[in-house]
Coordinates of C-alpha atoms in Angstrom, one line a residue:
Chain A
M1 CA -21.0 18.3 -23.4
R2 CA -22.6 18.5 -20.2
H3 CA -19.7 17.6 -18.4
H4 CA -18.0 20.7 -19.8
L5 CA -20.7 22.9 -19.1
L6 CA -20.5 22.0 -15.7
R7 CA -17.0 22.0 -14.8
L8 CA -17.1 25.4 -16.5
S9 CA -20.1 26.4 -14.1
G10 CA -17.8 25.3 -11.4
G11 CA -14.9 27.3 -12.3
A12 CA -17.1 30.6 -12.1
L13 CA -18.5 29.5 -9.1
T14 CA -15.0 29.0 -7.3
L15 CA -13.9 32.4 -9.1
A16 CA -16.6 34.3 -7.8
L17 CA -15.9 32.7 -4.2
A18 CA -12.3 33.4 -4.2
G19 CA -13.8 37.0 -5.0
L20 CA -15.3 36.9 -1.2
G21 CA -12.2 35.4 0.1
L22 CA -14.4 32.3 0.7
S23 CA -12.3 29.2 0.5
Q24 CA -12.7 27.1 -2.9
T25 CA -16.0 25.2 -3.1
A26 CA -14.7 22.3 -5.5
T27 CA -14.6 21.0 -1.5
A28 CA -18.4 20.3 -1.8
D29 CA -18.3 18.7 -5.4
V30 CA -15.0 17.0 -5.6
V31 CA -15.5 15.1 -2.3
S32 CA -18.8 13.8 -2.1
R33 CA -19.3 10.8 -1.2
G34 CA -19.6 9.1 -4.3
A35 CA -17.1 10.7 -5.6
L36 CA -15.1 10.0 -2.0
M37 CA -16.0 6.1 -2.5
A38 CA -15.6 6.0 -6.1
T39 CA -11.8 6.7 -5.3
T40 CA -11.0 2.8 -3.5
C41 CA -11.6 1.2 -6.8
Y42 CA -9.3 3.3 -8.8
A43 CA -6.5 1.4 -6.9
C44 CA -7.6 -1.6 -9.7
H45 CA -9.3 0.4 -12.4
G46 CA -7.3 3.0 -12.4
T47 CA -7.5 6.9 -11.4
D48 CA -10.8 8.3 -12.5
G49 CA -11.6 4.6 -13.6
R50 CA -8.7 4.7 -16.6
S51 CA -6.9 1.4 -16.3
S52 CA -3.3 1.5 -18.0
G53 CA -3.5 -2.3 -17.7
T54 CA -5.4 -6.0 -18.1
I55 CA -8.1 -4.5 -15.7
P56 CA -10.8 -3.0 -17.4
S57 CA -11.5 0.8 -17.1
I58 CA -14.7 1.7 -16.0
Y59 CA -15.0 5.5 -16.5
G60 CA -18.5 7.3 -18.3
Y61 CA -20.3 4.4 -18.2
P62 CA -24.1 5.3 -18.3
T63 CA -25.2 5.3 -14.8
E64 CA -27.9 2.8 -15.2
I65 CA -25.5 0.6 -17.1
M66 CA -23.2 0.4 -14.2
V67 CA -25.8 0.1 -11.5
A68 CA -27.1 -3.1 -13.4
Q69 CA -23.6 -4.5 -13.9
M70 CA -23.0 -4.1 -10.0
L71 CA -26.5 -5.6 -9.1
A72 CA -25.8 -8.7 -11.5
F73 CA -22.3 -9.2 -9.7
R74 CA -24.0 -9.1 -6.4
D75 CA -27.0 -11.5 -7.3
G76 CA -24.2 -13.6 -8.9
T77 CA -26.0 -13.4 -12.5
R78 CA -22.9 -12.3 -13.9
P79 CA -20.0 -14.4 -13.4
S80 CA -16.8 -12.7 -12.3
T81 CA -13.4 -13.4 -10.3
V82 CA -13.6 -10.8 -7.6
M83 CA -16.4 -8.3 -8.7
D84 CA -19.0 -10.3 -6.8
R85 CA -17.1 -10.7 -3.6
H86 CA -16.7 -6.5 -3.7
A87 CA -20.4 -6.3 -4.6
T88 CA -22.1 -7.7 -1.9
G89 CA -20.7 -5.3 0.3
Y90 CA -22.5 -2.5 -0.9
T91 CA -25.9 -0.9 -0.8
D92 CA -28.5 0.2 -3.5
E93 CA -28.0 3.5 -2.5
E94 CA -24.0 3.4 -2.5
I95 CA -23.3 1.0 -5.6
R96 CA -25.8 4.5 -7.6
L97 CA -23.7 7.1 -5.7
I98 CA -20.6 5.2 -7.5
A99 CA -21.8 4.5 -10.4
E100 CA -23.1 8.3 -10.6
H101 CA -19.6 9.6 -10.0
F102 CA -18.1 7.1 -12.7
S103 CA -21.1 8.9 -15.6
T104 CA -19.7 11.9 -15.1
L105 CA -15.9 10.7 -16.0
R106 CA -14.6 11.2 -19.4
Chain B
M1 CA 22.3 19.6 3.1
T2 CA 18.8 19.9 3.1
T3 CA 18.8 23.2 1.5
Q4 CA 21.4 21.9 -1.0
I5 CA 19.2 19.1 -1.9
S6 CA 16.1 21.1 -2.3
R7 CA 18.3 23.7 -4.9
R8 CA 19.5 20.7 -7.1
H9 CA 15.7 19.8 -7.3
F10 CA 14.4 23.0 -8.2
L11 CA 16.9 23.8 -10.8
R12 CA 16.3 20.0 -12.3
A13 CA 13.1 20.8 -12.3
L14 CA 14.2 24.1 -14.0
G15 CA 16.3 22.1 -16.4
A16 CA 13.8 19.3 -17.4
G17 CA 11.4 21.9 -18.9
G18 CA 9.8 22.3 -15.7
A19 CA 10.0 26.2 -15.3
A20 CA 6.9 27.2 -15.4
T21 CA 5.9 24.4 -13.0
A22 CA 8.3 25.2 -10.5
L23 CA 8.2 28.8 -10.5
A24 CA 4.3 28.5 -10.2
A25 CA 4.6 26.3 -7.4
C26 CA 7.0 28.9 -5.8
G27 CA 4.9 31.5 -6.5
T28 CA 2.0 29.4 -4.5
L29 CA 4.2 29.0 -1.1
S30 CA 5.4 32.4 -1.1
D31 CA 2.1 34.1 -1.4
S32 CA 0.2 33.5 1.6
R33 CA -2.6 35.1 0.6
K34 CA -3.3 32.3 -2.1
T35 CA -2.5 29.5 0.1
K36 CA -4.9 28.0 2.8
G37 CA -2.3 26.7 5.0
Q38 CA 0.8 24.1 4.6
V39 CA -0.3 20.1 5.0
V40 CA 3.6 18.1 5.0
V41 CA 3.3 14.3 4.3
V42 CA 5.8 12.7 6.0
G43 CA 6.3 9.0 4.2
G44 CA 6.6 9.2 0.1
G45 CA 5.1 5.0 0.3
S46 CA 1.8 3.9 -1.0
G47 CA 0.1 5.9 1.9
G48 CA 2.1 9.2 2.0
A49 CA 2.5 9.4 -1.4
T50 CA -1.1 8.7 -2.3
A51 CA -2.5 11.4 0.7
A52 CA -0.1 14.1 -1.1
K53 CA -1.7 13.5 -4.5
Y54 CA -5.3 13.9 -3.6
L55 CA -4.7 16.5 -1.1
K56 CA -4.0 18.3 -4.2
R57 CA -6.7 16.8 -6.4
F58 CA -9.2 17.6 -4.1
D59 CA -7.6 21.1 -2.9
P60 CA -5.5 22.9 -5.7
N61 CA -4.8 25.6 -3.8
L62 CA -3.0 23.3 -0.8
D63 CA 0.8 23.9 -0.2
V64 CA 2.1 20.0 0.2
V65 CA 5.1 19.3 1.0
L66 CA 6.5 15.4 0.8
I67 CA 9.6 14.3 2.6
E68 CA 10.9 11.0 1.5
P69 CA 14.3 10.2 2.4
I70 CA 15.5 7.6 -0.7
P71 CA 14.7 9.5 -4.2
R72 CA 13.5 5.6 -5.5
H73 CA 10.6 3.7 -3.9
Y74 CA 10.6 -0.4 -4.6
T75 CA 7.2 -1.4 -3.7
C76 CA 7.0 -4.5 -1.5
Y77 CA 4.6 -5.7 -3.7
G78 CA 6.0 -7.2 -6.8
S79 CA 8.8 -7.9 -4.7
N80 CA 8.0 -11.3 -4.7
W81 CA 7.9 -11.6 -8.3
Y82 CA 11.8 -10.2 -8.7
L83 CA 12.6 -13.1 -5.9
G84 CA 11.0 -15.6 -8.2
G85 CA 12.7 -14.3 -11.0
L86 CA 9.4 -13.3 -12.7
T87 CA 10.4 -9.3 -13.1
R88 CA 13.2 -6.8 -12.6
M89 CA 13.7 -5.0 -9.9
D90 CA 13.8 -1.5 -11.6
R91 CA 10.5 -2.5 -13.1
L92 CA 9.3 -2.0 -9.1
A93 CA 10.7 1.5 -8.9
Q94 CA 8.7 4.3 -8.4
T95 CA 9.9 7.9 -8.7
F96 CA 8.3 11.6 -7.4
T97 CA 8.7 13.0 -10.5
V98 CA 5.1 13.1 -11.8
L99 CA 3.8 14.3 -8.1
R100 CA 6.2 16.9 -8.3
D101 CA 6.0 18.3 -12.0
T102 CA 2.4 17.2 -12.9
H103 CA 0.8 17.5 -9.4
G104 CA 2.3 20.3 -7.6
I105 CA 4.0 19.0 -4.8
Q106 CA 7.0 20.2 -3.0
V107 CA 8.9 17.1 -3.0
I108 CA 12.0 17.0 -0.6
H109 CA 14.2 14.1 -0.1
D110 CA 15.4 14.1 4.0
T111 CA 14.9 12.8 6.8
V112 CA 12.4 13.8 9.7
T113 CA 14.5 13.2 13.0
A114 CA 11.8 15.2 15.0
I115 CA 8.4 16.1 15.2
D116 CA 7.8 19.6 17.8
R117 CA 3.9 18.6 17.9
D118 CA 3.6 22.0 20.0
N119 CA 5.1 24.6 17.5
H120 CA 3.7 22.5 14.5
K121 CA 7.1 21.7 13.1
V122 CA 9.2 18.4 11.6
H123 CA 12.9 18.6 11.7
L124 CA 14.7 17.8 8.9
A125 CA 18.3 15.7 9.5
G126 CA 19.8 18.4 6.5
G127 CA 18.5 21.0 9.2
D128 CA 15.8 22.2 8.1
R129 CA 12.6 23.0 10.0
L130 CA 9.1 22.9 8.4
S131 CA 5.5 24.3 9.5
Y132 CA 2.6 22.1 9.3
Q133 CA -1.2 23.3 9.7
K134 CA -1.7 19.4 9.4
L135 CA 0.6 17.1 9.2
V136 CA 0.1 13.5 7.6
L137 CA 2.2 10.6 8.8
S138 CA 2.9 7.2 6.9
P139 CA 6.1 6.0 8.2
G140 CA 5.6 2.5 7.7
I141 CA 7.2 -0.5 9.7
D142 CA 10.3 -1.2 12.0
F143 CA 11.4 -4.1 13.0
R144 CA 11.5 -4.7 16.6
Y145 CA 15.0 -6.1 16.6
D146 CA 14.7 -7.6 20.8
A147 CA 11.9 -10.0 20.0
V148 CA 14.0 -12.9 19.1
A149 CA 17.6 -13.7 20.5
G150 CA 20.6 -13.2 18.0
Y151 CA 18.8 -11.2 15.2
G152 CA 19.8 -7.2 15.0
P153 CA 20.1 -5.0 12.2
E154 CA 23.9 -5.6 12.4
V155 CA 23.2 -9.4 11.0
A156 CA 20.7 -8.4 8.3
E157 CA 23.1 -8.3 5.5
T158 CA 23.9 -12.3 6.1
I159 CA 20.5 -12.9 7.2
P160 CA 18.2 -10.5 5.1
H161 CA 14.5 -9.5 6.0
A162 CA 13.6 -8.1 2.9
W163 CA 10.5 -6.9 4.1
K164 CA 11.5 -3.1 3.2
A165 CA 11.9 -3.5 -0.8
G166 CA 15.3 -2.6 -2.4
P167 CA 18.8 -3.8 -1.3
Q168 CA 17.4 -6.3 1.1
T169 CA 15.5 -7.7 -1.8
Q170 CA 18.3 -8.1 -4.1
T171 CA 20.6 -9.1 -0.9
L172 CA 17.9 -12.8 -0.6
R173 CA 18.0 -12.8 -4.4
R174 CA 21.9 -13.4 -5.0
Q175 CA 21.6 -15.8 -1.7
L176 CA 19.3 -17.7 -3.6
E177 CA 21.2 -17.8 -6.8
A178 CA 24.0 -18.9 -4.8
M179 CA 22.9 -21.2 -3.2
P180 CA 23.2 -25.1 -4.6
D181 CA 20.6 -27.3 -5.6
G182 CA 19.2 -29.9 -2.9
G183 CA 19.6 -26.2 -0.5
V184 CA 17.3 -25.4 2.3
F185 CA 15.6 -22.4 1.8
V186 CA 14.4 -21.1 5.5
M187 CA 11.6 -18.7 6.3
V188 CA 11.0 -17.0 9.8
V189 CA 7.7 -15.6 9.9
P190 CA 6.1 -13.3 12.4
G191 CA 2.8 -13.7 14.4
N192 CA 0.0 -10.8 13.1
P193 CA -0.2 -8.4 12.8
F194 CA 2.4 -7.2 10.2
R195 CA 2.7 -5.9 6.8
C196 CA 1.1 -7.7 3.6
P197 CA -0.6 -10.9 5.7
P198 CA -0.3 -13.6 2.4
G199 CA 3.5 -12.2 1.7
P200 CA 5.5 -14.9 3.1
Y201 CA 3.5 -17.1 1.5
E202 CA 4.1 -15.7 -1.8
R203 CA 7.1 -15.4 -1.3
A204 CA 7.7 -18.9 -0.7
S205 CA 5.5 -20.1 -3.6
L206 CA 7.7 -17.9 -6.0
V207 CA 11.1 -19.2 -4.4
A208 CA 9.4 -22.6 -5.0
H209 CA 9.0 -21.6 -9.1
Y210 CA 12.8 -20.5 -9.3
F211 CA 13.9 -23.9 -7.3
K212 CA 11.4 -26.1 -9.9
Q213 CA 13.0 -24.2 -12.5
H214 CA 16.8 -24.0 -11.6
K215 CA 17.0 -26.4 -8.3
P216 CA 14.6 -28.8 -8.1
R217 CA 15.9 -30.9 -5.3
S218 CA 15.8 -28.1 -2.8
K219 CA 13.5 -27.5 0.1
I220 CA 11.9 -24.5 1.6
I221 CA 10.6 -24.5 5.4
I222 CA 8.4 -21.7 6.7
L223 CA 8.7 -21.5 10.4
D224 CA 5.4 -19.6 11.0
N225 CA 4.6 -17.8 14.8
K226 CA 1.2 -18.3 14.3
E227 CA -1.6 -21.1 13.5
T228 CA -3.3 -19.9 10.5
F229 CA -2.4 -17.4 7.9
S230 CA -4.0 -15.7 4.8
K231 CA -5.0 -17.9 1.9
Q232 CA -4.1 -20.7 3.7
G233 CA -6.1 -23.4 1.8
L234 CA -5.6 -21.7 -1.3
F235 CA -2.1 -21.6 -1.0
M236 CA -1.7 -25.2 0.1
D237 CA -3.4 -26.0 -2.6
G238 CA -1.4 -24.5 -5.1
W239 CA 1.8 -25.8 -3.5
Q240 CA 0.6 -29.4 -4.0
Q241 CA -0.6 -28.8 -7.4
L242 CA 2.2 -27.1 -8.8
Y243 CA 5.6 -27.8 -6.7
G244 CA 4.9 -30.9 -5.0
N245 CA 6.1 -31.9 -1.1
M246 CA 9.1 -28.9 -1.4
I247 CA 7.6 -26.5 0.9
E248 CA 6.8 -27.3 4.6
W249 CA 5.2 -25.1 6.6
V250 CA 5.3 -25.4 10.3
P251 CA 3.1 -24.0 12.7
S252 CA 3.8 -22.4 16.3
S253 CA 2.3 -25.0 18.1
Q254 CA 4.9 -27.7 16.0
G255 CA 7.7 -26.3 16.4
G256 CA 7.3 -23.1 14.4
Q257 CA 8.0 -20.5 16.9
V258 CA 11.2 -19.5 16.7
E259 CA 13.1 -17.7 19.6
E260 CA 17.1 -18.0 18.8
V261 CA 19.4 -16.9 15.6
D262 CA 22.8 -18.0 15.7
A263 CA 23.9 -15.9 12.5
A264 CA 27.2 -17.5 11.7
T265 CA 25.3 -20.9 11.4
R266 CA 22.3 -19.9 9.8
T267 CA 20.9 -22.2 12.1
V268 CA 17.4 -21.0 13.9
Y269 CA 16.4 -22.7 17.5
A270 CA 12.1 -23.4 18.7
D271 CA 10.5 -24.8 20.2
G272 CA 12.7 -24.1 23.3
G273 CA 15.4 -25.6 22.0
L274 CA 14.2 -29.0 21.7
T275 CA 13.8 -28.1 17.3
R276 CA 17.0 -26.6 15.0
F277 CA 16.5 -25.9 11.7
Q278 CA 19.7 -25.3 9.7
A279 CA 19.3 -23.1 7.0
D280 CA 21.4 -22.4 3.5
V281 CA 19.1 -19.3 2.7
L282 CA 17.7 -17.4 5.9
N283 CA 15.2 -15.2 5.6
F284 CA 14.2 -13.8 8.8
I285 CA 11.1 -11.5 8.9
P286 CA 10.9 -9.6 12.3
P287 CA 8.0 -8.9 14.2
Q288 CA 7.3 -4.9 13.4
E289 CA 5.9 -1.8 14.9
A290 CA 5.1 1.4 13.4
G291 CA 7.8 3.4 12.1
R292 CA 10.1 4.9 14.2
I293 CA 9.3 8.6 13.8
A294 CA 6.1 7.2 15.0
V295 CA 7.3 5.9 18.1
E296 CA 9.3 8.6 19.1
S297 CA 6.8 11.3 18.6
G298 CA 5.0 10.0 21.5
L299 CA 2.0 8.9 18.4
T300 CA 1.7 4.8 19.1
G301 CA -0.2 2.6 21.9
A302 CA 0.7 -0.6 23.9
T303 CA 0.7 -2.4 21.1
G304 CA 3.7 -0.7 19.3
W305 CA 0.9 0.5 16.6
C306 CA -1.1 4.3 16.3
P307 CA -4.4 4.8 17.2
V308 CA -6.3 6.9 15.1
N309 CA -10.2 8.0 14.7
Q310 CA -10.6 5.5 12.4
L311 CA -13.4 7.8 10.3
T312 CA -10.5 10.2 9.5
F313 CA -7.9 8.4 10.5
E314 CA -6.7 11.4 13.0
S315 CA -4.2 10.6 15.7
A316 CA -5.8 9.8 19.0
M317 CA -3.2 11.3 20.4
D318 CA -3.0 14.6 18.2
P319 CA -6.0 16.2 16.1
D320 CA -3.5 17.8 13.6
I321 CA -1.9 14.6 12.6
F322 CA -3.3 12.3 10.3
I323 CA -1.7 8.6 10.8
I324 CA -1.7 6.3 7.6
G325 CA -1.1 3.0 6.1
D326 CA 0.7 0.0 7.9
A327 CA 1.5 2.3 11.3
S328 CA -2.0 3.1 11.9
I329 CA -4.4 1.1 13.6
A330 CA -7.5 0.7 11.5
G331 CA -10.1 -1.6 12.7
Q332 CA -10.1 -5.0 10.4
M333 CA -8.1 -3.5 7.3
P334 CA -5.1 -5.7 6.5
K335 CA -1.6 -3.7 6.8
S336 CA -1.6 -3.8 2.7
G337 CA -0.7 -1.1 0.3
H338 CA -4.3 -1.2 -1.1
S339 CA -5.4 -0.3 2.1
A340 CA -2.3 2.0 2.6
N341 CA -3.8 4.2 -1.0
T342 CA -7.4 3.9 0.4
Q343 CA -6.5 5.3 3.8
G344 CA -4.3 8.1 1.7
K345 CA -7.6 9.5 0.2
V346 CA -9.7 9.4 3.0
A347 CA -7.0 10.9 5.3
A348 CA -6.6 13.9 2.2
A349 CA -10.5 14.1 2.1
A350 CA -11.1 14.3 6.0
I351 CA -8.1 17.2 6.0
V352 CA -9.8 19.0 3.1
R353 CA -13.6 18.6 4.2
T354 CA -11.9 20.0 7.9
M355 CA -10.4 23.4 6.6
A356 CA -13.6 23.8 4.7
G357 CA -15.8 23.4 7.8
M358 CA -17.2 19.9 7.1
E359 CA -17.6 17.1 8.7
M360 CA -16.2 13.9 7.5
L361 CA -18.2 11.4 5.7
A362 CA -18.3 7.7 7.0
L363 CA -17.6 5.5 4.2
S364 CA -17.4 1.8 2.4
T365 CA -13.8 0.6 1.2
V366 CA -13.0 -2.3 -0.8
N367 CA -9.0 -4.5 -0.3
T368 CA -7.9 -6.4 -3.0
C369 CA -4.7 -9.1 -2.2
Y370 CA -3.7 -10.9 -5.2
S371 CA -1.0 -13.0 -5.0
L372 CA 1.1 -15.5 -7.3
V373 CA 1.6 -19.0 -6.6
G374 CA 3.1 -19.6 -10.0
P375 CA 3.5 -17.4 -12.7
E376 CA -0.1 -18.3 -13.9
Y377 CA -1.2 -18.7 -11.0
G378 CA -3.3 -16.2 -9.0
I379 CA -5.5 -16.2 -6.0
S380 CA -7.0 -13.2 -4.2
I381 CA -8.5 -11.9 -1.0
A382 CA -10.8 -9.1 -1.2
A383 CA -13.4 -7.5 1.4
V384 CA -15.7 -4.4 1.8
Y385 CA -14.9 -2.0 4.7
R386 CA -17.2 -0.1 6.2
Y387 CA -17.0 2.9 9.3
S388 CA -19.7 2.8 11.6
D389 CA -19.7 3.0 15.6
G390 CA -16.3 4.5 15.9
E391 CA -14.6 1.0 13.9
I392 CA -13.5 -0.2 10.5
T393 CA -15.1 -3.9 10.1
G394 CA -15.6 -5.9 7.5
V395 CA -19.1 -5.8 5.6
P396 CA -21.2 -9.1 6.7
G397 CA -21.7 -11.2 3.6
S398 CA -19.0 -9.4 1.0
G399 CA -15.3 -10.6 0.3
G400 CA -13.4 -13.6 0.8
V401 CA -11.1 -15.4 -1.2
S402 CA -10.9 -16.9 -4.7
P403 CA -12.9 -19.8 -4.6
A404 CA -11.0 -23.5 -3.5
D405 CA -12.1 -25.7 -6.8
A406 CA -11.6 -22.6 -9.5
S407 CA -10.4 -24.0 -12.9
L408 CA -7.2 -23.0 -14.3
H409 CA -8.4 -20.5 -16.5
F410 CA -9.9 -18.5 -13.8
R411 CA -6.2 -18.6 -12.0
R412 CA -5.0 -17.8 -14.7
Q413 CA -7.2 -14.6 -15.1
E414 CA -6.4 -13.7 -11.5
A415 CA -2.3 -13.2 -12.2
R416 CA -3.0 -11.2 -14.9
Y417 CA -5.6 -9.2 -12.3
A418 CA -2.6 -9.3 -9.9
Q419 CA -0.4 -7.7 -12.6
G420 CA -3.2 -5.1 -13.6
W421 CA -3.7 -4.2 -10.0
Y422 CA 0.2 -3.2 -9.8
D423 CA -0.1 -1.5 -12.7
S424 CA -3.1 0.6 -11.9
I425 CA -2.6 1.1 -8.2
T426 CA 1.2 2.4 -8.8
A427 CA 0.0 4.6 -11.6
D428 CA -2.9 5.6 -9.0
I429 CA -0.3 6.5 -6.0
W430 CA 2.9 8.0 -8.1
G431 CA 1.7 8.8 -11.2

């Protein structure tokens, strides 16, 4: 629901700016650092975190849950095949930005 | 010729019930007031197709044209699975239908013969000239045929490289099928850097899997022009466990550096002629450089690869050309499908942000490469890369290979994830 509202207001904003002859500001939202970093996850977890294969989908996770999982992969308290090797490369801030992005995807 | 192809495509789009889409695309193209400029993407492989799709995702108002000679792209990743008999060739075929019909990308099946950098135009073999505001070049690799005496394009039918997936892969499979039990399969592998660093060793593994079932007295010899290779310990452990002594790896210092090939007898000479290997099936993977169009357009450096700004993938030679995938020099990122996919997104974001007057952001990205040692035995290498101080480097303390002492359950899990990776990344690129 919240997501729909955001999307609506984003569209209205775009229209308004188009009227002023300005470029689409979806740019500012869509290609944010969190959104862009999240795209590297799509190769395994599917576009927008929707996997069609054997690797789990990760869209729509509440931010705090994904952050907790990533931290658990990072400190080794949650076993994994490959996620521990990924999680150790990300800072707290990066993990949160990526998690926030996935939480908005439905 | 080009015009005819384009028209046929247009008609096919109409026929397929895509009238609205096709017309909408034309409307966008002709109405310059609505558009912000045209981005031309050259090459529909993992890098180029990703860039085209994500340019549209990041900014639907952009006109994006994708030029790719072949209507069906066969992924290199997965082609070893086909060689080992684990999958069919058509399962590796990717098409451009969804990019065209769903994502609104204009797809032209033609070959770029020249890039007129001064006038911002690409020339197509069919005669058309296309203007670009920004150009994304994802030309992949070409082979350096001058590196080893006796090997060139004229012998590729007898001695396949099979390092661009397609007919070459099928040629190699046919040769392996025709080989008698007890035969010798020799692979010649180049030094670094080259496309898909673990690829040759996965190939040896899955050919061994095929031999074990159908020709168990056969032998595989890898003649390698280097001293170490990707996931070496894991591969060699797996080979021992699954195939005993079937695979022999010869590093360059011990006779693995091939200097001459005699195509007629499938014989290779190494070690200054001191060592000679005669093969029943010979797979020669030549040394590589950036795809020819990049070389001919003056976009490569002394190494034969393309120097780029590693934050944006903008060419060091031309600010309006972005070079991604295997052709680019991307710091420590390997020449892999996942890297090309990530770089396509980075270049797309850089272009969209630049056009909107914003600077590009420094990112952390990952690379994951799965390899199958056997159908139920997967291994991986992973890394996290970060841009800083002008260069992409691996984040210290992250990444690495699968554990050496992992259980068979773990290996089976990674084999399943290898297939999952394939399904996800191909959908992310062409879906």
